[in-house]
Amino acid sequence: EILSRALRWLYRANDYRIFWDEKLIYRWIAFNSLYNLYNQISGHDRGERASVVAFEEEFRSSTGQITQHTNLLASFNLQLDRGQNRDVSTQLQNAINSGDATMTQWALVCVYAARCSLFHGEEKPLTHVSNMIINVSATYLEEYLKKVLPEFVKYCKQHS
């Protein structure tokens, strides 16, 4: 049921008539469904940001690096007001520059910062997030979900 719900949210996000902020929200809800199910299966109770990090780490080897739009996300000066490594755009730029395997993870944390500007989660962004940032974040998340979803389905089958 959770996978079905995630797919329905992804389907809604592809409606050409909706705005980019809605696309990001719908894609984030789908992503949230996936990483929460992952937490349930793996027996962990994590916060939002930690869940994103753990989920990406679990599927990194099968999804590979998603480089499209990372330079834009790194240039947006996205920051969070809580937790370690609050300047998430700088962390992403550092990962890009060094060829670090955590690049996709930092890009997803940047998307998380944009998401925080749309609906108040556990962390709030320190700066206003423009429509361009929302657009790039929604597009990046779509690319990630396209890659991770088949791998996550396999994971669910193996652990059911």
PDB file of C-alpha atoms in Angstrom:
ATOM      1  CA  GLU A   1       0.000   0.000   0.000  1.00  0.00           C
ATOM      2  CA  ILE A   2       2.824   2.432   0.837  1.00  0.00           C
ATOM      3  CA  LEU A   3       4.530   1.876  -2.523  1.00  0.00           C
ATOM      4  CA  SER A   4       1.219   2.329  -4.298  1.00  0.00           C
ATOM      5  CA  ARG A   5       0.667   5.607  -2.447  1.00  0.00           C
ATOM      6  CA  ALA A   6       4.152   6.815  -3.354  1.00  0.00           C
ATOM      7  CA  LEU A   7       3.508   6.041  -7.021  1.00  0.00           C
ATOM      8  CA  ARG A   8       0.225   7.955  -6.934  1.00  0.00           C
ATOM      9  CA  TRP A   9       2.021  11.019  -5.545  1.00  0.00           C
ATOM     10  CA  LEU A  10       4.658  10.727  -8.267  1.00  0.00           C
ATOM     11  CA  TYR A  11       1.931  10.479 -10.893  1.00  0.00           C
ATOM     12  CA  ARG A  12       0.293  13.651  -9.551  1.00  0.00           C
ATOM     13  CA  ALA A  13       3.626  15.469  -9.706  1.00  0.00           C
ATOM     14  CA  ASN A  14       3.806  14.883 -13.461  1.00  0.00           C
ATOM     15  CA  ASP A  15       0.655  16.876 -14.192  1.00  0.00           C
ATOM     16  CA  TYR A  16       1.793  19.681 -16.503  1.00  0.00           C
ATOM     17  CA  ARG A  17      -0.869  22.028 -15.100  1.00  0.00           C
ATOM     18  CA  ILE A  18       0.548  22.275 -11.588  1.00  0.00           C
ATOM     19  CA  PHE A  19       3.190  24.658 -10.308  1.00  0.00           C
ATOM     20  CA  TRP A  20       6.753  23.674  -9.381  1.00  0.00           C
ATOM     21  CA  ASP A  21       6.145  24.038  -5.678  1.00  0.00           C
ATOM     22  CA  GLU A  22       3.365  21.464  -5.956  1.00  0.00           C
ATOM     23  CA  LYS A  23       5.646  19.168  -7.955  1.00  0.00           C
ATOM     24  CA  LEU A  24       8.267  19.365  -5.217  1.00  0.00           C
ATOM     25  CA  ILE A  25       5.699  18.751  -2.485  1.00  0.00           C
ATOM     26  CA  TYR A  26       4.194  15.732  -4.270  1.00  0.00           C
ATOM     27  CA  ARG A  27       7.612  14.251  -5.029  1.00  0.00           C
ATOM     28  CA  TRP A  28       8.733  14.833  -1.460  1.00  0.00           C
ATOM     29  CA  ILE A  29       5.635  13.072  -0.128  1.00  0.00           C
ATOM     30  CA  ALA A  30       6.479  10.106  -2.372  1.00  0.00           C
ATOM     31  CA  PHE A  31      10.104  10.163  -1.166  1.00  0.00           C
ATOM     32  CA  ASN A  32       8.944  10.478   2.438  1.00  0.00           C
ATOM     33  CA  SER A  33       6.806   7.360   1.981  1.00  0.00           C
ATOM     34  CA  LEU A  34       9.823   5.445   0.703  1.00  0.00           C
ATOM     35  CA  TYR A  35      12.293   6.409   3.404  1.00  0.00           C
ATOM     36  CA  ASN A  36       9.727   5.909   6.153  1.00  0.00           C
ATOM     37  CA  LEU A  37       9.029   2.399   4.857  1.00  0.00           C
ATOM     38  CA  TYR A  38      12.791   1.830   4.719  1.00  0.00           C
ATOM     39  CA  ASN A  39      13.020   2.924   8.380  1.00  0.00           C
ATOM     40  CA  GLN A  40      10.239   0.491   9.310  1.00  0.00           C
ATOM     41  CA  ILE A  41      11.853  -2.411   7.458  1.00  0.00           C
ATOM     42  CA  SER A  42      15.307  -1.691   8.880  1.00  0.00           C
ATOM     43  CA  GLY A  43      13.921  -1.155  12.390  1.00  0.00           C
ATOM     44  CA  HIS A  44      15.139   2.410  12.836  1.00  0.00           C
ATOM     45  CA  ASP A  45      13.406   5.498  14.160  1.00  0.00           C
ATOM     46  CA  ARG A  46      15.180   8.447  12.558  1.00  0.00           C
ATOM     47  CA  GLY A  47      14.416  12.103  12.120  1.00  0.00           C
ATOM     48  CA  GLU A  48      13.691  13.540   8.688  1.00  0.00           C
ATOM     49  CA  ARG A  49      17.195  14.596   7.666  1.00  0.00           C
ATOM     50  CA  ALA A  50      18.797  11.453   9.103  1.00  0.00           C
ATOM     51  CA  SER A  51      16.263   9.350   7.195  1.00  0.00           C
ATOM     52  CA  VAL A  52      17.192  11.016   3.908  1.00  0.00           C
ATOM     53  CA  VAL A  53      20.884  10.384   4.591  1.00  0.00           C
ATOM     54  CA  ALA A  54      20.397   6.747   5.626  1.00  0.00           C
ATOM     55  CA  PHE A  55      18.143   6.017   2.642  1.00  0.00           C
ATOM     56  CA  GLU A  56      20.632   7.481   0.171  1.00  0.00           C
ATOM     57  CA  GLU A  57      23.504   5.554   1.787  1.00  0.00           C
ATOM     58  CA  GLU A  58      21.581   2.277   1.532  1.00  0.00           C
ATOM     59  CA  PHE A  59      20.903   2.658  -2.194  1.00  0.00           C
ATOM     60  CA  ARG A  60      24.002   4.603  -3.263  1.00  0.00           C
ATOM     61  CA  SER A  61      25.743   1.661  -4.904  1.00  0.00           C
ATOM     62  CA  SER A  62      22.704   0.794  -7.027  1.00  0.00           C
ATOM     63  CA  THR A  63      21.628   4.320  -7.990  1.00  0.00           C
ATOM     64  CA  GLY A  64      25.075   5.792  -8.587  1.00  0.00           C
ATOM     65  CA  GLN A  65      25.763   9.515  -8.590  1.00  0.00           C
ATOM     66  CA  ILE A  66      23.155  11.858 -10.000  1.00  0.00           C
ATOM     67  CA  THR A  67      25.128  14.829 -11.250  1.00  0.00           C
ATOM     68  CA  GLN A  68      22.469  16.703 -13.218  1.00  0.00           C
ATOM     69  CA  HIS A  69      21.645  20.014 -11.493  1.00  0.00           C
ATOM     70  CA  THR A  70      24.105  19.512  -8.629  1.00  0.00           C
ATOM     71  CA  ASN A  71      26.103  22.608  -9.558  1.00  0.00           C
ATOM     72  CA  LEU A  72      22.915  24.680  -9.466  1.00  0.00           C
ATOM     73  CA  LEU A  73      21.892  23.276  -6.094  1.00  0.00           C
ATOM     74  CA  ALA A  74      25.388  24.033  -4.797  1.00  0.00           C
ATOM     75  CA  SER A  75      25.167  27.628  -6.013  1.00  0.00           C
ATOM     76  CA  PHE A  76      21.897  28.429  -4.235  1.00  0.00           C
ATOM     77  CA  ASN A  77      23.340  29.033  -0.750  1.00  0.00           C
ATOM     78  CA  LEU A  78      20.878  26.651   0.886  1.00  0.00           C
ATOM     79  CA  GLN A  79      21.263  26.450   4.641  1.00  0.00           C
ATOM     80  CA  LEU A  80      19.459  24.846   7.550  1.00  0.00           C
ATOM     81  CA  ASP A  81      19.222  26.343  11.000  1.00  0.00           C
ATOM     82  CA  ARG A  82      19.737  23.115  12.963  1.00  0.00           C
ATOM     83  CA  GLY A  83      21.990  20.102  12.973  1.00  0.00           C
ATOM     84  CA  GLN A  84      25.549  19.648  11.851  1.00  0.00           C
ATOM     85  CA  ASN A  85      26.800  20.948   8.509  1.00  0.00           C
ATOM     86  CA  ARG A  86      24.104  23.590   8.200  1.00  0.00           C
ATOM     87  CA  ASP A  87      25.521  25.197   5.054  1.00  0.00           C
ATOM     88  CA  VAL A  88      24.300  22.376   2.836  1.00  0.00           C
ATOM     89  CA  SER A  89      25.064  24.060  -0.508  1.00  0.00           C
ATOM     90  CA  THR A  90      28.702  24.490   0.526  1.00  0.00           C
ATOM     91  CA  GLN A  91      28.833  20.843   1.609  1.00  0.00           C
ATOM     92  CA  LEU A  92      27.473  19.843  -1.803  1.00  0.00           C
ATOM     93  CA  GLN A  93      30.041  22.031  -3.576  1.00  0.00           C
ATOM     94  CA  ASN A  94      32.824  20.435  -1.529  1.00  0.00           C
ATOM     95  CA  ALA A  95      31.570  16.963  -2.494  1.00  0.00           C
ATOM     96  CA  ILE A  96      31.425  17.966  -6.182  1.00  0.00           C
ATOM     97  CA  ASN A  97      34.927  19.442  -6.099  1.00  0.00           C
ATOM     98  CA  SER A  98      36.456  16.401  -4.428  1.00  0.00           C
ATOM     99  CA  GLY A  99      34.474  13.785  -6.372  1.00  0.00           C
ATOM    100  CA  ASP A 100      33.125  12.535  -3.059  1.00  0.00           C
ATOM    101  CA  ALA A 101      30.640   9.658  -3.073  1.00  0.00           C
ATOM    102  CA  THR A 102      28.318  11.744  -0.864  1.00  0.00           C
ATOM    103  CA  MET A 103      27.486  14.181  -3.668  1.00  0.00           C
ATOM    104  CA  THR A 104      23.980  12.780  -4.254  1.00  0.00           C
ATOM    105  CA  GLN A 105      23.388  12.716  -0.512  1.00  0.00           C
ATOM    106  CA  TRP A 106      24.272  16.401  -0.183  1.00  0.00           C
ATOM    107  CA  ALA A 107      22.120  17.227  -3.213  1.00  0.00           C
ATOM    108  CA  LEU A 108      19.169  15.505  -1.521  1.00  0.00           C
ATOM    109  CA  VAL A 109      19.859  17.455   1.683  1.00  0.00           C
ATOM    110  CA  CYS A 110      19.767  20.628  -0.426  1.00  0.00           C
ATOM    111  CA  VAL A 111      16.389  19.511  -1.787  1.00  0.00           C
ATOM    112  CA  TYR A 112      15.373  18.929   1.827  1.00  0.00           C
ATOM    113  CA  ALA A 113      16.299  22.545   2.632  1.00  0.00           C
ATOM    114  CA  ALA A 114      14.124  23.739  -0.262  1.00  0.00           C
ATOM    115  CA  ARG A 115      11.333  21.476   0.950  1.00  0.00           C
ATOM    116  CA  CYS A 116      11.582  23.050   4.401  1.00  0.00           C
ATOM    117  CA  SER A 117      10.751  26.402   2.866  1.00  0.00           C
ATOM    118  CA  LEU A 118       7.448  25.046   1.562  1.00  0.00           C
ATOM    119  CA  PHE A 119       6.150  23.271   4.617  1.00  0.00           C
ATOM    120  CA  HIS A 120       7.606  23.440   8.053  1.00  0.00           C
ATOM    121  CA  GLY A 121       9.380  20.276   8.932  1.00  0.00           C
ATOM    122  CA  GLU A 122      11.832  19.541  11.654  1.00  0.00           C
ATOM    123  CA  GLU A 123      14.276  22.098  10.270  1.00  0.00           C
ATOM    124  CA  LYS A 124      13.641  25.505   8.732  1.00  0.00           C
ATOM    125  CA  PRO A 125      15.737  27.174   6.032  1.00  0.00           C
ATOM    126  CA  LEU A 126      17.577  30.350   6.910  1.00  0.00           C
ATOM    127  CA  THR A 127      16.845  32.079   3.618  1.00  0.00           C
ATOM    128  CA  HIS A 128      13.903  32.483   1.266  1.00  0.00           C
ATOM    129  CA  VAL A 129      13.901  29.905  -1.495  1.00  0.00           C
ATOM    130  CA  SER A 130      13.097  31.190  -4.990  1.00  0.00           C
ATOM    131  CA  ASN A 131      10.964  29.539  -7.663  1.00  0.00           C
ATOM    132  CA  MET A 132      14.132  28.576  -9.537  1.00  0.00           C
ATOM    133  CA  ILE A 133      15.419  26.675  -6.510  1.00  0.00           C
ATOM    134  CA  ILE A 134      12.048  24.946  -6.149  1.00  0.00           C
ATOM    135  CA  ASN A 135      12.100  24.024  -9.858  1.00  0.00           C
ATOM    136  CA  VAL A 136      15.637  22.604  -9.736  1.00  0.00           C
ATOM    137  CA  SER A 137      14.902  20.767  -6.480  1.00  0.00           C
ATOM    138  CA  ALA A 138      11.751  19.174  -7.891  1.00  0.00           C
ATOM    139  CA  THR A 139      13.609  18.126 -11.041  1.00  0.00           C
ATOM    140  CA  TYR A 140      16.528  16.659  -9.091  1.00  0.00           C
ATOM    141  CA  LEU A 141      14.214  14.725  -6.801  1.00  0.00           C
ATOM    142  CA  GLU A 142      12.348  13.347  -9.807  1.00  0.00           C
ATOM    143  CA  GLU A 143      15.598  12.040 -11.306  1.00  0.00           C
ATOM    144  CA  TYR A 144      16.602  10.473  -8.013  1.00  0.00           C
ATOM    145  CA  LEU A 145      13.242   8.795  -7.515  1.00  0.00           C
ATOM    146  CA  LYS A 146      13.314   7.350 -11.041  1.00  0.00           C
ATOM    147  CA  LYS A 147      16.612   5.665 -10.224  1.00  0.00           C
ATOM    148  CA  VAL A 148      15.925   4.561  -6.677  1.00  0.00           C
ATOM    149  CA  LEU A 149      12.363   3.310  -6.969  1.00  0.00           C
ATOM    150  CA  PRO A 150      13.131   0.050  -8.844  1.00  0.00           C
ATOM    151  CA  GLU A 151      15.975  -0.670  -6.405  1.00  0.00           C
ATOM    152  CA  PHE A 152      13.743   0.040  -3.446  1.00  0.00           C
ATOM    153  CA  VAL A 153      11.084  -2.346  -4.763  1.00  0.00           C
ATOM    154  CA  LYS A 154      13.764  -5.067  -4.954  1.00  0.00           C
ATOM    155  CA  TYR A 155      14.818  -4.235  -1.407  1.00  0.00           C
ATOM    156  CA  CYS A 156      11.224  -4.531  -0.182  1.00  0.00           C
ATOM    157  CA  LYS A 157      10.796  -7.914  -1.866  1.00  0.00           C
ATOM    158  CA  GLN A 158      14.013  -9.193  -0.289  1.00  0.00           C
ATOM    159  CA  HIS A 159      12.972  -8.021   3.187  1.00  0.00           C
ATOM    160  CA  SER A 160       9.305  -8.992   3.208  1.00  0.00           C
TER     161      SER A 160
END
